[in-house]
């Protein structure tokens, strides 16, 4: 499944330049990065330094304007929109700062949604959804709408949704950005558990406490990775 | 959850928006349906009326409407000759005049007065009493019976009004043989009928054998076209038309106005429906751009999010379209009542007439509406930049 050296992602000198009326803006410049299965990576840096843009490229929603980006060995820039959608559906999970649960669906239906898009059978979907809601500690809230859940609960449903199709890589952009400190801690602990259970993850965060839980911490400035530190 | 279920939930989530859309389409659809019923209604109902008289060929002197143009001379002899043609089953000559019958008003009752002669059954239905015989007898319609307070057996004295210049004709006495229903009666109109001879007598006795129209029933084996050809060959100076040709003439003549008006109104109402739904869908989608971008990031294909929008459009238009049928039906009944108050419209003629093709066109036009209305919002979701949208939603 994975690339030549068993990497999920191999980004080599990737850049992302946005042509703007006032001149091109380089959001990400010359980043080289390998993500191996089980990696727990945090990306830190000041606002506007290119964290989200890099994350979106790693998650195949954005393509680099230069450099090469391989996802499980496939050149992402050569894939069609349809193929990249399928790749994201099967192999990548996204967790957003604002959760983006669908308000008209229950927690369980939100978790089922990516599975039905992936044509998983109904019985299998039911089982997987129940298992995931138990995993994030929300089995009793399966039939609740997002509006009936707290912020932390919504983010836990969103994590369950991101894991629905058993992706090898989970990407989270400021997953605790909208949460208070204590709730943020709980989400961080849940993400640790997801990683420990075998899912590689990249978390973009401002929060040093959250970043320190990762094994690899990348510091970005002006679109570049300034340094990488390994923590415990 | 498939796109249709998804679209349904999106609509239920915003009930005010959904109701606005459905009711808007229902109103527009009702108008559209009525326009379709109107565009063909008069012609269809004319055709039905002509067919129900039991005659399928009409002979007149000129193109003028019967009763307003020159008369057919020697009509009685002509009718006999036409009836003998092998392609003809029966024929009857009709003459339309007027009469004044004294009643409790100073001027008396001014009424239509027709005379018939020929080999066919009379073009009216006896309700009470009996049909006219050879004596000085008339049949009258319900309105006339009511306004003159007479029943079969009563005697009526009337003065005929036959030519353009009203000459003072002597009064003539008739016996009321029966009460009849006439196919071309207007709702409030009064009608008297007798034989062509008696009408000619009442008209001063010097116009015997003249008629406005000769109505012909073709032999079933020959058909109206053969009868038309035979009659035209026999009397090349007369104007001979089958019912179908007569209806075509209606369609090409004054009745095209209805079609043109309804085409214009249909286009305008449909444009409104398209605008309404486009606006409703676009506003709703702009509120959900973040959710849609998130779904795309999670691997939903472009086709899937497009299908969601399209299904929403189909549901709104479908729901409104279903509602529009009873609504349009009721509206058509009401409008028909209003239009039928135009003087001189036979009671049996309708402006709004249902036919299956109207329903088919209605469904087709609404289906096209749902597609066209969805085009712009579909464009928005199809070209939605995922990363930029997710970023804008957080930054903005
Ligand atoms: N779609 C875009 N169009 C134009 N400029 C963009 C776009 N996305 C990001 N940028 C620019 O790229 C830079 C990095 O943005 P971003 O990746 O969102 O930073 P971060 O997530 O670290 O705050 C910023 O200067 C931003 O203005
Ligand atoms: Mg960001």
XYZ file of C-alpha atoms and ligand atoms in Angstrom:
656
model
C 0.000 0.000 0.000
C 2.592 2.548 1.074
C 5.428 4.133 -0.895
C 8.909 2.894 -1.612
C 10.248 3.163 1.920
C 6.920 2.426 3.547
C 6.028 6.107 3.790
C 2.447 7.267 3.558
C 3.446 10.705 2.292
C 6.669 11.740 0.592
C 6.764 15.463 -0.083
C 9.925 16.635 -1.829
C 10.618 20.363 -2.209
C 6.955 21.196 -2.439
C 5.805 24.790 -2.735
C 2.414 26.425 -3.086
C 2.212 29.844 -4.703
C -1.092 31.750 -4.985
C -1.214 34.252 -7.831
C -2.735 37.405 -6.351
C -3.497 40.769 -7.947
C -0.744 42.413 -5.878
C 1.749 39.703 -6.889
C 2.215 36.014 -6.125
C 1.950 34.871 -2.490
C 4.135 31.943 -1.503
C 2.173 30.105 1.194
C 4.478 27.083 1.386
C 8.075 27.171 0.165
C 10.301 24.202 -0.530
C 9.061 21.789 2.116
C 10.419 18.271 2.207
C 8.630 15.913 4.550
C 8.106 12.184 4.991
C 5.236 10.746 6.982
C 5.575 7.167 8.146
C 2.778 4.952 9.469
C 2.173 5.686 13.123
C 3.835 9.121 13.014
C 2.502 11.709 15.460
C 3.419 15.068 13.979
C 2.568 18.589 15.129
C 2.980 21.673 12.955
C 3.417 24.947 14.819
C 4.058 28.487 13.761
C 2.595 31.970 13.685
C -0.655 32.718 11.920
C -0.244 32.940 8.139
C 3.005 30.959 8.002
C 1.462 28.282 5.741
C 0.430 25.533 8.185
C -3.056 25.011 6.765
C -1.843 25.163 3.180
C 0.782 22.497 3.906
C -1.812 20.344 5.677
C -4.201 20.654 2.725
C -1.440 19.547 0.360
C -0.607 16.566 2.590
C -4.348 15.747 2.564
C -4.599 15.977 -1.235
C -7.185 18.765 -1.306
C -4.597 21.209 -2.580
C -1.851 20.444 -5.089
C 1.684 21.839 -4.923
C 2.684 24.342 -7.600
C 6.176 22.796 -7.611
C 7.962 19.829 -6.124
C 6.732 16.263 -5.987
C 4.124 14.865 -3.663
C 3.602 11.127 -3.426
C 0.756 9.656 -1.420
C 1.329 5.944 -0.785
C 3.643 6.090 -3.787
C 1.171 7.776 -6.173
C 1.979 11.168 -7.661
C -0.876 13.320 -6.360
C -0.495 15.999 -9.054
C -1.172 13.359 -11.716
C -4.473 12.207 -10.172
C -7.844 13.459 -11.409
C -10.230 15.246 -9.081
C -12.282 12.059 -8.891
C -9.231 9.938 -8.020
C -8.119 12.388 -5.346
C -11.656 12.335 -3.866
C -11.490 8.550 -3.672
C -8.022 8.687 -2.135
C -9.227 11.079 0.566
C -12.345 9.016 1.159
C -10.442 5.764 1.727
C -7.061 6.835 3.100
C -7.275 10.236 4.777
C -9.349 11.567 7.662
C -9.899 15.292 8.255
C -10.737 17.001 11.518
C -11.583 20.704 11.347
C -11.402 23.537 13.839
C -15.116 24.185 13.309
C -16.141 20.483 13.336
C -18.396 20.839 10.240
C -20.805 18.150 11.321
C -23.977 18.204 9.254
C -26.589 19.785 11.501
C -29.566 17.925 10.038
C -28.032 14.503 10.726
C -27.622 12.703 14.038
C -24.196 11.873 15.447
C -24.512 8.303 14.146
C -25.615 9.479 10.695
C -22.679 11.867 10.519
C -20.321 8.972 11.238
C -22.101 6.756 8.712
C -21.954 9.304 5.914
C -18.363 8.703 4.655
C -19.002 4.973 4.860
C -22.064 5.112 2.632
C -20.130 7.315 0.207
C -17.540 4.497 0.163
C -20.327 1.974 -0.547
C -19.912 0.078 2.720
C -22.830 -2.282 3.322
C -25.552 -1.147 5.682
C -24.887 -3.827 8.289
C -21.176 -3.111 8.277
C -21.850 0.630 8.566
C -24.070 0.122 11.578
C -21.461 -1.971 13.348
C -18.583 0.350 12.541
C -20.547 3.449 13.608
C -21.499 1.892 16.947
C -17.909 0.827 17.535
C -16.592 4.321 16.711
C -19.097 6.151 18.898
C -18.159 3.819 21.757
C -14.492 4.489 21.002
C -14.964 8.259 21.373
C -17.219 7.769 24.399
C -20.467 8.945 22.822
C -22.458 5.720 22.372
C -25.299 7.218 24.393
C -25.490 10.294 22.149
C -25.792 8.392 18.855
C -29.221 9.804 18.051
C -28.480 13.377 19.058
C -28.144 16.207 16.592
C -24.975 18.334 16.677
C -27.016 21.219 18.123
C -27.688 19.035 21.162
C -23.986 18.331 21.748
C -21.245 20.391 23.423
C -18.230 21.596 21.432
C -16.035 18.816 22.785
C -18.678 16.213 21.974
C -19.054 17.562 18.456
C -15.293 17.308 17.928
C -15.326 13.727 19.195
C -18.106 12.866 16.704
C -16.007 14.575 14.007
C -13.013 12.412 14.949
C -15.202 9.306 14.769
C -16.387 10.469 11.325
C -12.771 11.029 10.190
C -11.907 7.464 11.237
C -14.998 5.909 9.650
C -13.237 4.389 6.629
C -10.109 3.370 8.629
C -7.710 5.935 7.084
C -3.969 5.515 7.525
C -3.523 9.268 8.028
C -5.542 11.675 10.145
C -5.117 15.420 9.556
C -6.378 17.962 12.062
C -6.295 21.743 11.623
C -6.459 23.462 15.035
C -8.721 20.706 16.434
C -8.875 22.406 19.839
C -9.081 25.953 18.488
C -12.725 26.413 19.413
C -12.583 24.547 22.738
C -11.763 25.530 26.298
C -8.596 24.243 27.899
C -10.028 21.244 29.732
C -12.053 20.087 26.741
C -9.003 20.602 24.518
C -7.073 18.269 26.817
C -9.718 15.561 26.380
C -9.583 15.887 22.586
C -5.770 15.759 22.699
C -5.950 12.595 24.784
C -8.393 11.053 22.321
C -6.098 11.912 19.403
C -3.169 10.305 21.290
C -5.224 7.170 21.646
C -6.118 7.176 17.928
C -2.389 7.453 17.143
C -1.464 4.754 19.612
C -3.998 2.492 17.912
C -2.051 2.858 14.671
C -3.202 5.925 12.734
C -0.530 8.387 11.630
C -1.521 11.966 12.302
C -0.560 15.533 11.563
C -1.971 18.188 13.861
C -1.730 21.886 13.111
C -1.897 23.840 16.351
C -1.058 27.068 18.115
C -1.249 25.321 21.436
C 2.213 24.338 22.776
C 0.624 21.844 25.186
C -0.995 20.020 22.288
C 2.169 20.185 20.167
C 4.275 18.686 22.932
C 2.254 15.487 22.874
C 3.577 14.746 19.362
C 6.756 12.803 18.659
C 7.754 15.150 15.829
C 7.181 18.896 16.112
C 7.696 20.987 12.976
C 8.076 24.744 13.391
C 7.113 26.798 10.360
C 7.893 30.385 9.451
C 7.154 32.160 6.162
C 6.147 28.964 4.422
C 9.254 27.016 5.408
C 9.923 24.383 8.034
C 12.424 26.116 10.307
C 13.317 23.125 12.389
C 12.047 19.764 13.487
C 12.340 18.637 17.077
C 11.684 15.210 18.407
C 10.008 15.002 21.809
C 9.461 12.058 24.112
C -27.633 8.138 2.849
C -28.142 8.801 -0.853
C -28.369 12.222 -2.477
C -32.170 12.242 -2.412
C -32.356 11.421 1.299
C -29.656 13.970 1.955
C -31.544 16.651 -0.002
C -34.725 15.818 1.879
C -32.976 16.297 5.214
C -31.500 19.596 4.047
C -34.969 20.834 3.150
C -36.518 19.669 6.411
C -33.720 21.422 8.266
C -34.834 24.767 6.824
C -38.631 24.410 6.769
C -39.285 28.079 6.027
C -37.075 27.993 2.950
C -38.557 24.699 1.790
C -42.144 25.927 2.242
C -41.396 29.141 0.412
C -40.005 27.189 -2.507
C -42.781 24.614 -2.607
C -45.547 27.221 -2.299
C -43.899 29.437 -4.902
C -43.698 26.554 -7.354
C -47.269 25.529 -6.486
C -48.537 29.028 -7.332
C -46.498 29.283 -10.513
C -47.368 25.693 -11.427
C -51.074 26.379 -10.949
C -50.855 29.351 -13.321
C -48.809 27.318 -15.774
C -51.323 24.477 -15.674
C -54.174 26.928 -16.274
C -52.329 28.525 -19.191
C -51.961 25.085 -20.746
C -55.646 24.324 -20.200
C -56.537 27.727 -21.673
C -54.301 27.500 -24.717
C -56.286 24.581 -26.157
C -59.449 24.729 -24.068
C -61.706 26.764 -26.294
C -60.791 24.815 -29.412
C -61.259 21.460 -27.701
C -64.567 22.462 -26.240
C -65.749 23.865 -29.581
C -64.824 20.598 -31.245
C -66.692 18.657 -28.559
C -69.732 20.859 -28.960
C -69.734 20.463 -32.748
C -69.362 16.709 -32.458
C -72.128 16.394 -29.892
C -74.660 17.973 -32.272
C -74.457 14.772 -34.304
C -73.530 16.623 -37.528
C -70.041 16.565 -38.989
C -70.307 18.786 -42.080
C -71.431 22.390 -42.137
C -72.613 24.222 -45.267
C -72.907 28.025 -45.338
C -73.092 30.742 -47.976
C -69.872 32.497 -46.917
C -67.161 32.511 -44.287
C -69.287 34.615 -41.913
C -70.505 33.078 -38.660
C -73.989 31.516 -39.105
C -76.622 34.136 -38.313
C -74.480 37.083 -39.325
C -73.808 36.482 -43.011
C -75.858 36.165 -46.194
C -78.413 33.374 -46.390
C -78.281 30.214 -48.487
C -80.929 30.533 -51.174
C -83.174 27.561 -52.000
C -82.006 25.993 -48.783
C -84.904 23.605 -48.517
C -84.335 22.153 -51.987
C -80.577 22.090 -51.404
C -81.044 20.205 -48.145
C -83.174 17.582 -49.866
C -80.572 17.191 -52.616
C -77.714 16.927 -50.126
C -79.602 14.320 -48.105
C -79.870 12.138 -51.198
C -76.094 11.997 -51.708
C -74.752 8.481 -51.029
C -72.123 9.770 -48.593
C -74.764 11.637 -46.548
C -77.002 10.125 -43.894
C -79.130 13.156 -43.190
C -79.152 16.943 -43.528
C -80.999 19.779 -41.906
C -81.297 23.476 -42.776
C -81.315 26.073 -40.004
C -82.244 29.697 -40.087
C -81.531 32.056 -37.209
C -83.793 35.030 -36.599
C -85.184 36.870 -33.623
C -88.621 37.390 -32.186
C -90.312 39.645 -29.683
C -92.835 37.955 -27.380
C -95.077 40.104 -25.196
C -94.517 39.567 -21.499
C -94.880 41.635 -18.333
C -92.325 44.196 -19.567
C -93.278 47.088 -21.893
C -90.922 46.036 -24.687
C -91.587 42.312 -24.501
C -89.028 39.478 -24.500
C -86.446 39.697 -27.294
C -85.381 36.140 -28.078
C -83.593 34.018 -30.657
C -85.910 32.305 -33.026
C -84.781 29.488 -35.288
C -86.387 27.462 -38.012
C -85.335 23.988 -39.187
C -86.164 21.723 -42.107
C -84.647 18.536 -43.402
C -84.264 14.820 -43.028
C -82.313 14.749 -39.761
C -83.576 14.705 -36.202
C -83.854 18.208 -34.859
C -80.694 19.557 -33.234
C -82.233 19.901 -29.787
C -83.276 17.620 -26.947
C -86.859 17.593 -25.717
C -87.022 17.968 -21.926
C -90.819 18.118 -21.451
C -93.804 17.872 -23.781
C -93.093 16.828 -27.375
C -91.310 17.984 -30.513
C -92.896 20.293 -33.093
C -95.279 18.698 -35.576
C -96.647 20.081 -38.829
C -98.950 22.650 -37.194
C -98.127 26.127 -35.914
C -95.980 24.830 -33.090
C -92.762 25.843 -31.377
C -90.355 24.384 -28.834
C -88.740 26.780 -26.362
C -85.835 26.497 -23.958
C -86.076 26.540 -20.148
C -85.061 30.192 -19.909
C -87.838 31.224 -22.291
C -90.403 29.040 -20.469
C -89.394 30.610 -17.164
C -89.461 34.187 -18.385
C -92.732 33.802 -20.309
C -94.383 31.653 -17.607
C -95.529 29.062 -20.150
C -95.522 25.250 -20.248
C -96.281 22.782 -23.099
C -99.784 23.382 -24.443
C -99.742 27.142 -23.916
C -100.260 29.577 -26.784
C -97.736 32.305 -27.655
C -98.111 35.307 -29.922
C -94.872 36.698 -31.304
C -93.548 39.179 -33.828
C -90.554 37.900 -35.798
C -87.529 40.122 -36.535
C -85.892 38.658 -39.605
C -84.046 41.164 -41.766
C -81.510 43.792 -40.902
C -84.017 46.631 -41.021
C -86.637 45.919 -38.424
C -89.916 46.052 -40.297
C -93.115 45.814 -38.267
C -94.235 42.270 -38.979
C -97.696 41.072 -38.075
C -98.030 38.984 -34.905
C -98.211 35.199 -35.385
C -99.698 32.701 -32.939
C -97.981 29.426 -31.984
C -98.670 26.551 -29.617
C -95.833 25.540 -27.313
C -95.299 21.824 -28.078
C -92.413 21.222 -25.671
C -89.481 22.506 -23.669
C -86.117 21.721 -25.283
C -82.401 22.104 -24.694
C -80.371 23.644 -27.543
C -76.676 22.839 -27.894
C -75.502 26.400 -28.513
C -77.646 28.078 -25.845
C -75.943 30.700 -23.711
C -76.546 30.470 -19.946
C -79.175 33.222 -19.872
C -80.276 33.171 -23.510
C -83.836 32.453 -24.556
C -84.526 30.402 -27.695
C -87.632 29.456 -29.661
C -87.635 27.025 -32.604
C -90.123 25.981 -35.237
C -90.040 24.646 -38.789
C -88.300 26.591 -41.549
C -91.698 27.145 -43.245
C -93.323 28.553 -40.134
C -90.353 30.806 -39.518
C -90.576 32.030 -43.126
C -94.294 32.688 -42.614
C -93.590 34.655 -39.463
C -90.929 36.568 -41.367
C -93.501 37.787 -43.872
C -93.794 34.756 -46.109
C -91.508 36.079 -48.832
C -88.240 34.448 -47.749
C -89.279 30.816 -47.909
C -86.442 28.370 -48.423
C -83.625 30.559 -47.132
C -81.299 29.315 -44.372
C -78.133 30.352 -42.547
C -76.615 26.908 -42.463
C -77.189 23.364 -43.599
C -75.853 20.815 -41.135
C -75.010 17.421 -42.610
C -74.393 14.065 -40.974
C -72.159 11.865 -43.127
C -72.659 8.153 -43.618
C -70.434 6.312 -41.171
C -69.010 4.239 -44.032
C -68.175 7.366 -46.068
C -66.897 9.755 -43.405
C -67.039 13.556 -43.258
C -64.351 14.182 -45.894
C -66.225 12.224 -48.560
C -69.435 14.054 -47.644
C -67.633 17.413 -47.847
C -66.316 16.522 -51.309
C -69.724 15.389 -52.563
C -71.579 18.445 -51.240
C -68.944 20.803 -52.596
C -69.166 19.121 -56.018
C -72.929 19.474 -55.971
C -72.940 23.137 -54.845
C -69.617 24.699 -55.761
C -70.827 28.171 -54.706
C -71.406 27.144 -51.096
C -68.804 26.906 -48.409
C -68.551 23.320 -47.136
C -66.434 22.434 -44.099
C -66.089 19.368 -41.920
C -66.079 19.901 -38.146
C -62.334 19.299 -38.151
C -61.828 21.988 -40.801
C -64.103 24.316 -38.891
C -62.056 23.781 -35.707
C -58.870 24.432 -37.661
C -60.388 27.673 -38.854
C -61.113 28.627 -35.214
C -57.569 27.772 -34.310
C -56.048 29.865 -37.079
C -58.466 32.696 -36.516
C -59.306 34.564 -33.338
C -58.477 31.718 -31.007
C -54.752 31.961 -31.607
C -54.839 35.011 -29.307
C -55.476 32.692 -26.390
C -52.506 30.574 -27.388
C -50.257 33.616 -27.761
C -51.323 35.127 -24.451
C -50.857 31.839 -22.680
C -47.415 31.321 -24.252
C -46.242 34.726 -23.057
C -47.681 34.264 -19.570
C -46.258 30.743 -19.346
C -42.786 31.967 -20.197
C -42.992 34.774 -17.656
C -44.306 32.562 -14.841
C -41.678 29.910 -15.528
C -38.943 32.515 -15.467
C -40.198 33.565 -12.037
C -40.159 29.975 -10.823
C -36.599 29.512 -12.054
C -35.490 32.732 -10.352
C -37.204 31.855 -7.089
C -35.639 28.414 -6.853
C -32.242 29.577 -8.009
C -32.243 32.245 -5.303
C -33.451 29.873 -2.584
C -30.885 27.207 -3.470
C -28.057 29.695 -3.882
C -28.707 31.415 -0.552
C -28.918 28.085 1.222
C -25.729 26.808 -0.414
C -23.821 29.945 0.432
C -24.730 29.342 4.074
C -23.368 25.802 3.843
C -20.159 26.305 1.882
C -18.029 25.225 4.869
C -19.984 21.997 5.302
C -19.784 21.277 1.585
C -16.027 21.912 1.491
C -15.638 19.647 4.547
C -17.556 16.864 2.791
C -15.343 17.276 -0.244
C -12.218 17.119 1.987
C -13.619 13.930 3.518
C -13.730 12.412 0.038
C -17.204 13.192 -1.285
C -16.957 13.439 -5.052
C -17.877 16.542 -6.985
C -20.741 14.590 -8.550
C -22.104 13.706 -5.160
C -22.357 17.294 -3.909
C -23.813 18.348 -7.266
C -26.404 15.567 -6.992
C -27.371 16.820 -3.524
C -28.166 20.275 -4.923
C -29.983 18.868 -7.929
C -32.103 16.588 -5.755
C -33.081 19.553 -3.595
C -34.267 21.372 -6.686
C -36.203 18.302 -7.839
C -37.844 17.915 -4.425
C -38.917 21.570 -4.245
C -40.232 21.603 -7.807
C -41.775 18.141 -7.463
C -43.595 19.036 -4.250
C -44.763 22.353 -5.646
C -45.733 20.693 -8.915
C -47.929 18.143 -7.143
C -49.650 20.903 -5.182
C -50.092 22.964 -8.328
C -52.493 20.445 -9.895
C -55.417 20.725 -7.431
C -54.672 24.429 -7.053
C -54.655 24.979 -10.822
C -57.796 22.883 -11.206
C -59.694 25.016 -8.705
C -58.362 28.216 -10.223
C -59.403 27.055 -13.704
C -62.960 26.378 -12.521
C -63.183 29.861 -11.031
C -61.676 31.595 -14.074
C -63.920 29.613 -16.406
C -66.967 30.906 -14.529
C -65.727 34.472 -14.917
C -64.927 34.175 -18.636
C -68.240 32.508 -19.364
C -70.000 35.674 -18.271
C -68.907 37.166 -21.608
C -72.234 37.614 -23.447
C -73.028 35.203 -26.260
C -70.850 32.311 -25.069
C -72.766 29.005 -25.288
C -73.190 27.382 -21.872
C -71.515 24.230 -23.161
C -68.323 26.021 -24.193
C -65.418 26.064 -21.723
C -62.231 28.089 -21.795
C -60.219 25.738 -19.575
C -60.375 22.135 -20.707
C -58.260 19.298 -19.324
C -56.556 16.994 -21.771
C -53.697 14.564 -21.058
C -51.253 16.477 -23.251
C -51.640 19.526 -20.982
C -50.526 17.443 -18.013
C -47.592 16.024 -19.981
C -46.400 19.474 -21.017
C -46.895 20.715 -17.445
C -44.679 17.936 -16.086
C -42.063 18.483 -18.805
C -41.880 22.238 -18.230
C -41.580 21.813 -14.463
C -38.881 19.182 -14.919
C -36.984 21.624 -17.125
C -37.503 24.290 -14.462
C -35.921 22.127 -11.790
C -32.891 21.515 -14.002
C -32.421 25.121 -15.124
C -32.973 26.495 -11.617
C -30.285 24.175 -10.263
C -27.662 25.148 -12.858
C -26.227 28.177 -11.071
C -26.073 26.658 -7.556
C -24.635 23.495 -9.105
C -21.917 25.585 -10.695
C -21.074 27.018 -7.275
C -20.636 23.648 -5.581
C -18.938 22.043 -8.573
C -16.246 24.707 -8.733
C -15.932 25.200 -4.968
C -12.230 25.498 -3.998
C -12.000 23.142 -1.009
C -8.910 24.458 0.755
C -9.704 28.142 0.231
C -13.251 27.658 1.491
C -12.143 25.821 4.630
C -9.609 28.578 5.257
C -12.038 31.465 4.585
C -14.598 29.958 6.916
C -12.102 30.002 9.788
C -10.428 33.319 9.001
C -13.707 35.061 8.131
N -6.479 30.379 -1.332
C -5.565 31.330 -1.059
N -5.439 32.396 -1.842
C -4.527 33.356 -1.588
N -3.686 33.335 -0.560
C -3.768 32.290 0.269
C -4.713 31.232 0.064
N -4.551 30.323 1.052
C -3.561 30.812 1.812
N -3.086 31.966 1.356
C -1.991 32.744 1.930
O -0.969 31.868 2.258
C -0.424 32.185 3.496
C -0.502 30.995 4.438
O -1.875 30.761 4.765
P -2.297 29.565 5.714
O -1.784 28.318 5.154
O -3.762 29.648 5.889
O -1.546 29.938 7.076
P -1.813 29.392 8.538
O -2.688 28.238 8.484
O -0.427 29.079 9.023
O -2.391 30.521 9.308
C -1.136 33.409 3.994
O -0.360 34.551 3.694
C -2.399 33.413 3.212
O -2.840 34.720 3.013
Mg -4.594 27.919 9.369
